[in-house]
CSV table of C-alpha atoms in Angstrom, one decimal:
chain,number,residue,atom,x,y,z
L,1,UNK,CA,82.0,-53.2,173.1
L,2,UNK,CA,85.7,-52.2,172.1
L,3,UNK,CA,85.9,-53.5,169.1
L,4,UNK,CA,83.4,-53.2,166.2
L,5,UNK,CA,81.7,-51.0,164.0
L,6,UNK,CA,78.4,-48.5,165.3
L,7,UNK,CA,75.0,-48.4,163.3
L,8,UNK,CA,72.1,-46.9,163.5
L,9,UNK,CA,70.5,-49.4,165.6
L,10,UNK,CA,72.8,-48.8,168.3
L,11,UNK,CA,70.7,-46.0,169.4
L,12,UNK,CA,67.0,-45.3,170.3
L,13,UNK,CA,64.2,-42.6,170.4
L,14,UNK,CA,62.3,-42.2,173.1
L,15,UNK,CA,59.0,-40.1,174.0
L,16,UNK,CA,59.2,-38.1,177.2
L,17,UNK,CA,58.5,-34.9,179.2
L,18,UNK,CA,60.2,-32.4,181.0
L,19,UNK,CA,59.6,-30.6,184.1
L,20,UNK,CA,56.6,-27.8,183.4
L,21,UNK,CA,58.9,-25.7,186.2
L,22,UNK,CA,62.6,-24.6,186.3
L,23,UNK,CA,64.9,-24.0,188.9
L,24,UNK,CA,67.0,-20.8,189.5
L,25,UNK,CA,69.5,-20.4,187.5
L,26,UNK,CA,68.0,-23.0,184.7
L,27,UNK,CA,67.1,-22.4,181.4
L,28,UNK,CA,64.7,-24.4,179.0
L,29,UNK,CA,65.8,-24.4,175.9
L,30,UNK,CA,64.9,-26.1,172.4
L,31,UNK,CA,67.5,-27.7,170.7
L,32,UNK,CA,68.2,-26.5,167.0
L,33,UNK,CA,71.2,-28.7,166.4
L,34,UNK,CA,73.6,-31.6,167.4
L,35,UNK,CA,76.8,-32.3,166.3
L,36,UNK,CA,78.2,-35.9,165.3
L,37,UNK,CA,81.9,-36.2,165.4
L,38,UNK,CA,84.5,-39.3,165.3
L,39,UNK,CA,85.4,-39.2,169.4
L,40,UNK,CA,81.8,-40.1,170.4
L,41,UNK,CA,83.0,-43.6,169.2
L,42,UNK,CA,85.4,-43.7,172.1
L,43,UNK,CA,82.1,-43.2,174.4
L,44,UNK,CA,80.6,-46.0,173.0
L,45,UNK,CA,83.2,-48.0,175.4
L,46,UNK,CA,83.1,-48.4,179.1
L,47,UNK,CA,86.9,-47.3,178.8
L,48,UNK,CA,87.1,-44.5,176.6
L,49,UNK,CA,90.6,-43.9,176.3
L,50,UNK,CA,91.0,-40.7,177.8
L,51,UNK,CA,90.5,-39.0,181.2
L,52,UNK,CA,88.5,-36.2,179.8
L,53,UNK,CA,85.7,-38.4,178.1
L,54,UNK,CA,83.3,-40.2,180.6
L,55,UNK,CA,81.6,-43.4,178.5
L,56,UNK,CA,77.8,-42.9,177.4
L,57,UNK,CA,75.9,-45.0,179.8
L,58,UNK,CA,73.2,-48.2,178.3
L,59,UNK,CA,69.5,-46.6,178.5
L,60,UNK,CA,70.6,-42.8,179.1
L,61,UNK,CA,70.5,-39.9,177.0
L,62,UNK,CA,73.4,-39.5,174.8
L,63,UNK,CA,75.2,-35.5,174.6
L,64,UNK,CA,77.4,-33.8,172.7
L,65,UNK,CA,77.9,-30.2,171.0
L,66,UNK,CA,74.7,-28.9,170.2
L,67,UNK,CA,73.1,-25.5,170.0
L,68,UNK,CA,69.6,-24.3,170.9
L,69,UNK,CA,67.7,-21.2,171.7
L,70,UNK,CA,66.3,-20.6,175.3
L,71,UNK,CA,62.3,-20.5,175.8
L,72,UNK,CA,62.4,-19.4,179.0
L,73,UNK,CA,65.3,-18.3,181.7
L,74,UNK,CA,65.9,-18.0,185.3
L,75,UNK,CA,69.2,-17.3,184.7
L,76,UNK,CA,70.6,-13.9,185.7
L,77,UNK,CA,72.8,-13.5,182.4
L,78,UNK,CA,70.7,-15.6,179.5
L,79,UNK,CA,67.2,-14.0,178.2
L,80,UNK,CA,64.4,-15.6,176.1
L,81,UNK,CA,65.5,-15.8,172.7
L,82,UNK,CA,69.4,-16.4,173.3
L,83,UNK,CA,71.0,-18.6,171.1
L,84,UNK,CA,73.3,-20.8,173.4
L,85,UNK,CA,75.9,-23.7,173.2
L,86,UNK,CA,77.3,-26.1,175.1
L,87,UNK,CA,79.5,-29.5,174.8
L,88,UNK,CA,77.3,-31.7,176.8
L,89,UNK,CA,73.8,-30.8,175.4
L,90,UNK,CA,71.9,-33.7,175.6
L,91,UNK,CA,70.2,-35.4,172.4
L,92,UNK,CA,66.8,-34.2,173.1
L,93,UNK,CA,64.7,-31.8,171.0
L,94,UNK,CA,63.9,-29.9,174.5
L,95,UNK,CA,65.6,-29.9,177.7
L,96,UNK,CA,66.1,-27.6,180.9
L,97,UNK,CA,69.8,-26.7,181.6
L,98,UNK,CA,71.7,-25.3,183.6
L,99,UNK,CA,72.0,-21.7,182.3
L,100,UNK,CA,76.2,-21.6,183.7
L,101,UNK,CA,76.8,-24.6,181.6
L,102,UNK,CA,76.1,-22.7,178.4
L,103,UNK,CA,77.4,-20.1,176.7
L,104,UNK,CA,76.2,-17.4,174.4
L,105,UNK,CA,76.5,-17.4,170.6
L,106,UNK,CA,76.5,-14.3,168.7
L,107,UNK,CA,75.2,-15.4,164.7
L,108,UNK,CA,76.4,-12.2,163.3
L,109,UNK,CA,79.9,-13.6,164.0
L,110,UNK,CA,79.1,-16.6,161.5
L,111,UNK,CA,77.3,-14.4,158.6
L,112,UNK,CA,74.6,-16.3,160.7
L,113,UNK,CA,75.1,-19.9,160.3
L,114,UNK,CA,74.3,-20.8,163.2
L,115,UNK,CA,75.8,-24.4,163.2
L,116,UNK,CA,79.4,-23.2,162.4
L,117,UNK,CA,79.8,-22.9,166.1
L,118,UNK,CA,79.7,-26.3,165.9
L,119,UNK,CA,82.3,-26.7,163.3
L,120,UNK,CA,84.6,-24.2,162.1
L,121,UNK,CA,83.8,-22.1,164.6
L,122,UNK,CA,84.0,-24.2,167.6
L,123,UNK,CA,85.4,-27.0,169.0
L,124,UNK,CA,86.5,-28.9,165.6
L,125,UNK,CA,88.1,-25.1,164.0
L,126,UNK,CA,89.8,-24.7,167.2
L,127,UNK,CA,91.3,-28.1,167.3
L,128,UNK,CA,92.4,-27.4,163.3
L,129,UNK,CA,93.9,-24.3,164.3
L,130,UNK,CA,95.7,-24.6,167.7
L,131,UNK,CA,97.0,-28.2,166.5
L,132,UNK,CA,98.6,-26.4,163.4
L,133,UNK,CA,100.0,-23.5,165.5
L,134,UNK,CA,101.1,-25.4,169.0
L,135,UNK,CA,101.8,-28.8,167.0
L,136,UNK,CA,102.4,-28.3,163.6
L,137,UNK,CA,105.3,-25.1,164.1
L,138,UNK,CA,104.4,-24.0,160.6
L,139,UNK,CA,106.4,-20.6,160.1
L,140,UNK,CA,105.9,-18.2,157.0
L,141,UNK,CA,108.7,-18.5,154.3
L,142,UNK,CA,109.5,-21.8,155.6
L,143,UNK,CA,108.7,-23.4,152.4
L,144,UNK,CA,106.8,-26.0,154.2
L,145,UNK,CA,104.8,-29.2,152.8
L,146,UNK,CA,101.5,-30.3,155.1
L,147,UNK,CA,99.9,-33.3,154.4
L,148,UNK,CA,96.7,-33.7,155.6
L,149,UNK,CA,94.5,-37.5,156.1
L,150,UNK,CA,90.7,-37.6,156.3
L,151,UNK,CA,90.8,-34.3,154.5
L,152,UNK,CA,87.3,-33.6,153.7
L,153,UNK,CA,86.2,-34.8,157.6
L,154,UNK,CA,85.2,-32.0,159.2
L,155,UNK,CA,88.4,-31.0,161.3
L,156,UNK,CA,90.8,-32.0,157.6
L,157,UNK,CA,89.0,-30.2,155.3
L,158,UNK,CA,89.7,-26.7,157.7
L,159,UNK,CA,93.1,-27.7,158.6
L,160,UNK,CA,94.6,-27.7,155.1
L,161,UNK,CA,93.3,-24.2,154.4
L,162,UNK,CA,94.8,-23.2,158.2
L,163,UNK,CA,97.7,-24.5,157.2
L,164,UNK,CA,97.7,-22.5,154.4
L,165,UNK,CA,96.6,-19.1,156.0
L,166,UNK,CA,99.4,-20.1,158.6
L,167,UNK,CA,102.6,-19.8,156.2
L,168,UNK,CA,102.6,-23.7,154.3
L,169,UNK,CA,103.8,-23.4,150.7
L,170,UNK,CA,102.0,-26.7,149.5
L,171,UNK,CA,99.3,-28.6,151.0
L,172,UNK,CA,98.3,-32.2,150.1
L,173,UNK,CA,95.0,-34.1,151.6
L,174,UNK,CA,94.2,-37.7,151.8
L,175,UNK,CA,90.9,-38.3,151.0
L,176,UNK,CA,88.4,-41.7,149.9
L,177,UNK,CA,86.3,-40.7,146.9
L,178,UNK,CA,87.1,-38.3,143.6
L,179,UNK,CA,84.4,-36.3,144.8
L,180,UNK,CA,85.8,-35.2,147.9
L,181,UNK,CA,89.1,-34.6,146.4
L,182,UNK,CA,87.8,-32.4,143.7
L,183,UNK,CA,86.3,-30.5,146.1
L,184,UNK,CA,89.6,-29.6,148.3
L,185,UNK,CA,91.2,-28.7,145.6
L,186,UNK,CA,88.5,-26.9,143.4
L,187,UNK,CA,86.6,-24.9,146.8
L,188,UNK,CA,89.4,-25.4,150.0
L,189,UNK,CA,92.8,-24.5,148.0
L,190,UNK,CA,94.6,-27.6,148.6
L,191,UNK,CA,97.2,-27.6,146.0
L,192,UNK,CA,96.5,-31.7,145.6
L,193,UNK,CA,94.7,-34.3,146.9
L,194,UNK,CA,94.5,-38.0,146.9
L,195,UNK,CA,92.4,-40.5,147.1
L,196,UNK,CA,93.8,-43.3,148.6
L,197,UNK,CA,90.9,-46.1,147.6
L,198,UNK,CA,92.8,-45.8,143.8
L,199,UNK,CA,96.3,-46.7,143.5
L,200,UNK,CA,99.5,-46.2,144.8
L,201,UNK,CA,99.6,-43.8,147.8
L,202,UNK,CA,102.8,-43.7,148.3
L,203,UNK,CA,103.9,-43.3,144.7
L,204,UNK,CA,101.4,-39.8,144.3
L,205,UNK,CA,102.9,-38.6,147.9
L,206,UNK,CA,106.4,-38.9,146.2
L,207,UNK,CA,105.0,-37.3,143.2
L,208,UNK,CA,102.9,-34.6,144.6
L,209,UNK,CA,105.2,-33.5,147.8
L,210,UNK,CA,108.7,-34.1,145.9
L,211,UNK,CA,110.4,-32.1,149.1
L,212,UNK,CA,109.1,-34.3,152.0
L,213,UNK,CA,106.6,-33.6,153.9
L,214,UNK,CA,106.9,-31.1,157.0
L,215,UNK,CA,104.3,-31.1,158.4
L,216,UNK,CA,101.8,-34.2,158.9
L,217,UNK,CA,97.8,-33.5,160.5
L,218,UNK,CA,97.1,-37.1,161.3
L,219,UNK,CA,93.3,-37.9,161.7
L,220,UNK,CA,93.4,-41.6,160.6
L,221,UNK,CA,96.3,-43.0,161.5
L,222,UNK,CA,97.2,-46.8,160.3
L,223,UNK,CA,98.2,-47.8,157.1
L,224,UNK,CA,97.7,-43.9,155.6
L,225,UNK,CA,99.9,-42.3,158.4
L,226,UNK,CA,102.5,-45.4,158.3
L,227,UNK,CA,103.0,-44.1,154.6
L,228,UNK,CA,103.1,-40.7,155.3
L,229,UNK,CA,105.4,-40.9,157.8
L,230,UNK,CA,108.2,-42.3,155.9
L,231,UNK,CA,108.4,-40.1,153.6
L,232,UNK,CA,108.4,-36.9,156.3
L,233,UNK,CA,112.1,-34.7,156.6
L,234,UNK,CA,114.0,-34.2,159.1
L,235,UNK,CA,113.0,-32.7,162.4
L,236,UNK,CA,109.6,-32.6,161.0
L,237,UNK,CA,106.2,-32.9,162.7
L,238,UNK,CA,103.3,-34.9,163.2
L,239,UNK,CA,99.8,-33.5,164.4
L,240,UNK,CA,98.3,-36.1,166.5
L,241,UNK,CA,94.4,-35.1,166.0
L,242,UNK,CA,92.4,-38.3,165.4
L,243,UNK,CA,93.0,-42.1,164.9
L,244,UNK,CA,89.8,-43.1,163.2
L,245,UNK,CA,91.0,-46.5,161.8
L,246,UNK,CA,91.7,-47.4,164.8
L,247,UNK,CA,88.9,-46.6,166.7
L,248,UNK,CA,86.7,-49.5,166.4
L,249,UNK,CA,89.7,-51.8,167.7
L,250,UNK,CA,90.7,-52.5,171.2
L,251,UNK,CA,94.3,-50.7,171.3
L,252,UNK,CA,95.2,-48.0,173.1
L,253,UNK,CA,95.1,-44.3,171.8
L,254,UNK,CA,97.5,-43.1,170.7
L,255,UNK,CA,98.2,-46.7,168.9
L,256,UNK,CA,101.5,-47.4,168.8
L,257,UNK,CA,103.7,-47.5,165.7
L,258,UNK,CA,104.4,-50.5,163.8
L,259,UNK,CA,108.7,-50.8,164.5
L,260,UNK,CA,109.8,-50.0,161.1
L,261,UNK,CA,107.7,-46.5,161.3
L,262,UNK,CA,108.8,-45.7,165.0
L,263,UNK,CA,112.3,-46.4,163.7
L,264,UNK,CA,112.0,-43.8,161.0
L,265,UNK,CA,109.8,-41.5,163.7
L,266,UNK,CA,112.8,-41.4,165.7
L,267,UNK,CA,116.0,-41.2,163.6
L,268,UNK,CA,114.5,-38.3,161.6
L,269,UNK,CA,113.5,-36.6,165.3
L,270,UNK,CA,109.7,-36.6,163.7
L,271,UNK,CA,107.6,-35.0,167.1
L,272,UNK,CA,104.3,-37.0,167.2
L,273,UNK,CA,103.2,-35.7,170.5
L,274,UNK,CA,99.0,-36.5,171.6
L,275,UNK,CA,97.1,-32.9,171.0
L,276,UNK,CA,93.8,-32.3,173.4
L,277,UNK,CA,92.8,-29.0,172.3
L,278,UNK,CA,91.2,-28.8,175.8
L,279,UNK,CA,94.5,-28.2,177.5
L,280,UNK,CA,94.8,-24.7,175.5
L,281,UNK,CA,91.3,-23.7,176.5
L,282,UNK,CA,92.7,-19.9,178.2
L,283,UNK,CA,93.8,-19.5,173.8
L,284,UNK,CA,90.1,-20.3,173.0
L,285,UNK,CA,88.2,-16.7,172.7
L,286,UNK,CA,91.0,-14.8,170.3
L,287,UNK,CA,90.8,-18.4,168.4
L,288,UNK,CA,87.1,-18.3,167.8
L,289,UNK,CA,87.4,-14.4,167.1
L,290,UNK,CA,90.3,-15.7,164.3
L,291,UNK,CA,88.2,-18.5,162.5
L,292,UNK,CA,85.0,-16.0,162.7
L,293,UNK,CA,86.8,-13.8,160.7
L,294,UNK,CA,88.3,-16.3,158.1
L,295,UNK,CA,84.6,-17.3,157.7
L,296,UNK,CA,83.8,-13.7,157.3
L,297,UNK,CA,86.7,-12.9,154.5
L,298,UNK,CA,85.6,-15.7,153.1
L,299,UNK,CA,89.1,-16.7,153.0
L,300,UNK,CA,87.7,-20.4,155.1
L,301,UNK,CA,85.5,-22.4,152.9
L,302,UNK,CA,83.3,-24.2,155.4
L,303,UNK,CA,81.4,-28.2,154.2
L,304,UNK,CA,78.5,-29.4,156.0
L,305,UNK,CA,76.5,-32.4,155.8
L,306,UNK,CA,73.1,-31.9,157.5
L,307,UNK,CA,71.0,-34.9,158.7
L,308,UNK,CA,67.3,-33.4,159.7
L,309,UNK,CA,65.5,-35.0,162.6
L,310,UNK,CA,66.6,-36.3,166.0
L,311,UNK,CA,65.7,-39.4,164.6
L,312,UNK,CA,67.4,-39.9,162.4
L,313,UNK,CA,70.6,-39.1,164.4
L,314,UNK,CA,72.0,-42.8,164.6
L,315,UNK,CA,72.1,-42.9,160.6
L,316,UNK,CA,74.0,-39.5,160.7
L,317,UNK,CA,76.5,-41.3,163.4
L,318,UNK,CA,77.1,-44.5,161.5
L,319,UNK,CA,77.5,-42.7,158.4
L,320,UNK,CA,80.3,-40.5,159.5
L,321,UNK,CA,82.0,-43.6,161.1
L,322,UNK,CA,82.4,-44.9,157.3
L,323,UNK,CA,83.3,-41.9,156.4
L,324,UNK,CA,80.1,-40.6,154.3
L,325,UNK,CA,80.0,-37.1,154.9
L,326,UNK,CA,81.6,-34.2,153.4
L,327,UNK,CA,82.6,-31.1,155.7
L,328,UNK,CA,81.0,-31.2,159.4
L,329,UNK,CA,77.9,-34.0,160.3
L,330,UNK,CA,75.0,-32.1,161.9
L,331,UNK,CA,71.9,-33.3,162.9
L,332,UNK,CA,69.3,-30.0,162.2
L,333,UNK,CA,67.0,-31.0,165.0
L,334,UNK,CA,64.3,-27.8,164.5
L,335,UNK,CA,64.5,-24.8,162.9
């Protein structure tokens, strides 16, 4: 249903085989791991919201990012032992795919974590970093404030150090436990962070961001973003990444603005245009090549929280939906 929140018992395991043959231009592969990321709440609904997200269907095998390693090939371009990704791998711990679906992962790229291509080096990094450089119009020397909300999710916790990398002088993050602060500001650079369970939000913002805010990466929306908002400058800008306070209520995405914000949105000429980092795919390879070698440098700290076991993955889901992880949620299926 639309509205609600998703637990663990939303989702089943089930025993079953695969075909002992494959087909030309198949692969089998076994799968090493699985991502779990807010949007897959959206597929939970016979209307997901968007054009480019078709709804899981009751009794079939949910998919995702994952990444695996292939057994066996008949595919001209893929050889036993490839480790290969793809954004509809199915939740299985084995499966026979088709080998033009996937494409090839180099580890070295990574220092050889594997799963990065998952995170900060896949879909969720280039989301951080195209909606910072196509949305955000950060410029070096600007003297620029970002703000970031769900800062220690998976795409937050990357965006406030892009934004850094990218010319911002200050960056703030939004974040709901000490812990999670402590650690963007201690490991990820973020000048300040706040956690927004403990007193007044829009008191610290005032406090810690004394210029305005610039530039806003929005992955909550609600309450936090109404806040942020009206304290932004001038011609500044909103990154419209993720609404995940919304998503367990039936409204439509993006949710509209309560009037008093969307007042303030427009008299201060505050862009707060939807982002689908799928519409800048032909920007994706020298992207991935960029965050590779941030990882590399060491100059992007990268936070995962690993959930081992396919079983297990329906936990991992409803504990990123209440915002329990640190970093990226991956399931480790097998090593």
């Amino acid at each position: 249903g639309k509205n609600g929140v998703p637990v663990a018992e939303n989702f089943r395991l089930e025993q079953s085989t695969i075909a002992d043959t494959i087909k030309e231009g198949q692969v089998r592969v076994r799968t090493l791991y699985l991502s779990v990321d807010p949007y897959m709440r959206c597929r939970m609904n016979e209307d997901t919201g968007s054009d480019y997200l078709v709804p899981w269907q009751l009794s079939e095998v949910a998919d995702g990012g994952g990444i695996g390693v292939v057994e066996e090939s008949k595919h001209q371009y893929l050889a036993k032992g490839d480790f290969v990704t793809s954004f509809n791998w199915p939740w299985q711990t084995a499966a026979l795919l088709d080998g033009s679906s996937l494409r090839k992962l180099d580890p070295q790229l990574v220092n050889g974590h594997l799963s990065y291509f998952l995170g900060a080096a896949g879909i969720t990094g280039l989301t951080a970093l195209l909606g910072v450089k196509e949305k955000g119009h950060v410029a070096v020397g600007a003297n620029q404030t970002m703000v970031v909300s769900g800062a220690a999710g998976a795409c937050g916790s990357l965006a406030g150090q892009i934004g850094r990398l990218e010319g911002c002088s200050r960056v703030v993050g939004i974040a709901g436990t000490d812990e999670k602060c402590s650690i963007l500001v201690q490991e990820m650079g973020f000048d300040a962070a706040i956690n927004y369970k403990k007193g007044d939000v829009a008191g610290q913002l005032r406090e810690l961001c004394p210029g305005g805010v610039d530039v806003y990466f929005d992955n909550v929306g609600g309450d936090i973003s109404d806040t942020v908002i009206s304290q932004m400058n001038q011609s500044s800008h909103i990154i419209l990444c993720g609404q995940i306070s919304q998503y367990n209520k039936d409204v439509p995405y993006p949710p509209p603005l309560p009037p008093n914000i969307e007042k303030i949105q427009k008299e201060r000429n505050i862009t707060r245009e939807r982002f689908l980092v799928l519409n800048y795919m032909d920007k994706q390879e020298a992207s991935v090549l960029q965050l590779c070698q941030w990882i590399q440098q060491g100059k992007l700290k990268v936070r995962e929280t690993v959930v081992e076991g396919l079983a297990n993955i329906g936990a991992a889901f409803q504990s990123m939906m209440n915002g329990g992880n640190i970093g990226k949620q991956i399931v480790l299926v097998s090593k």
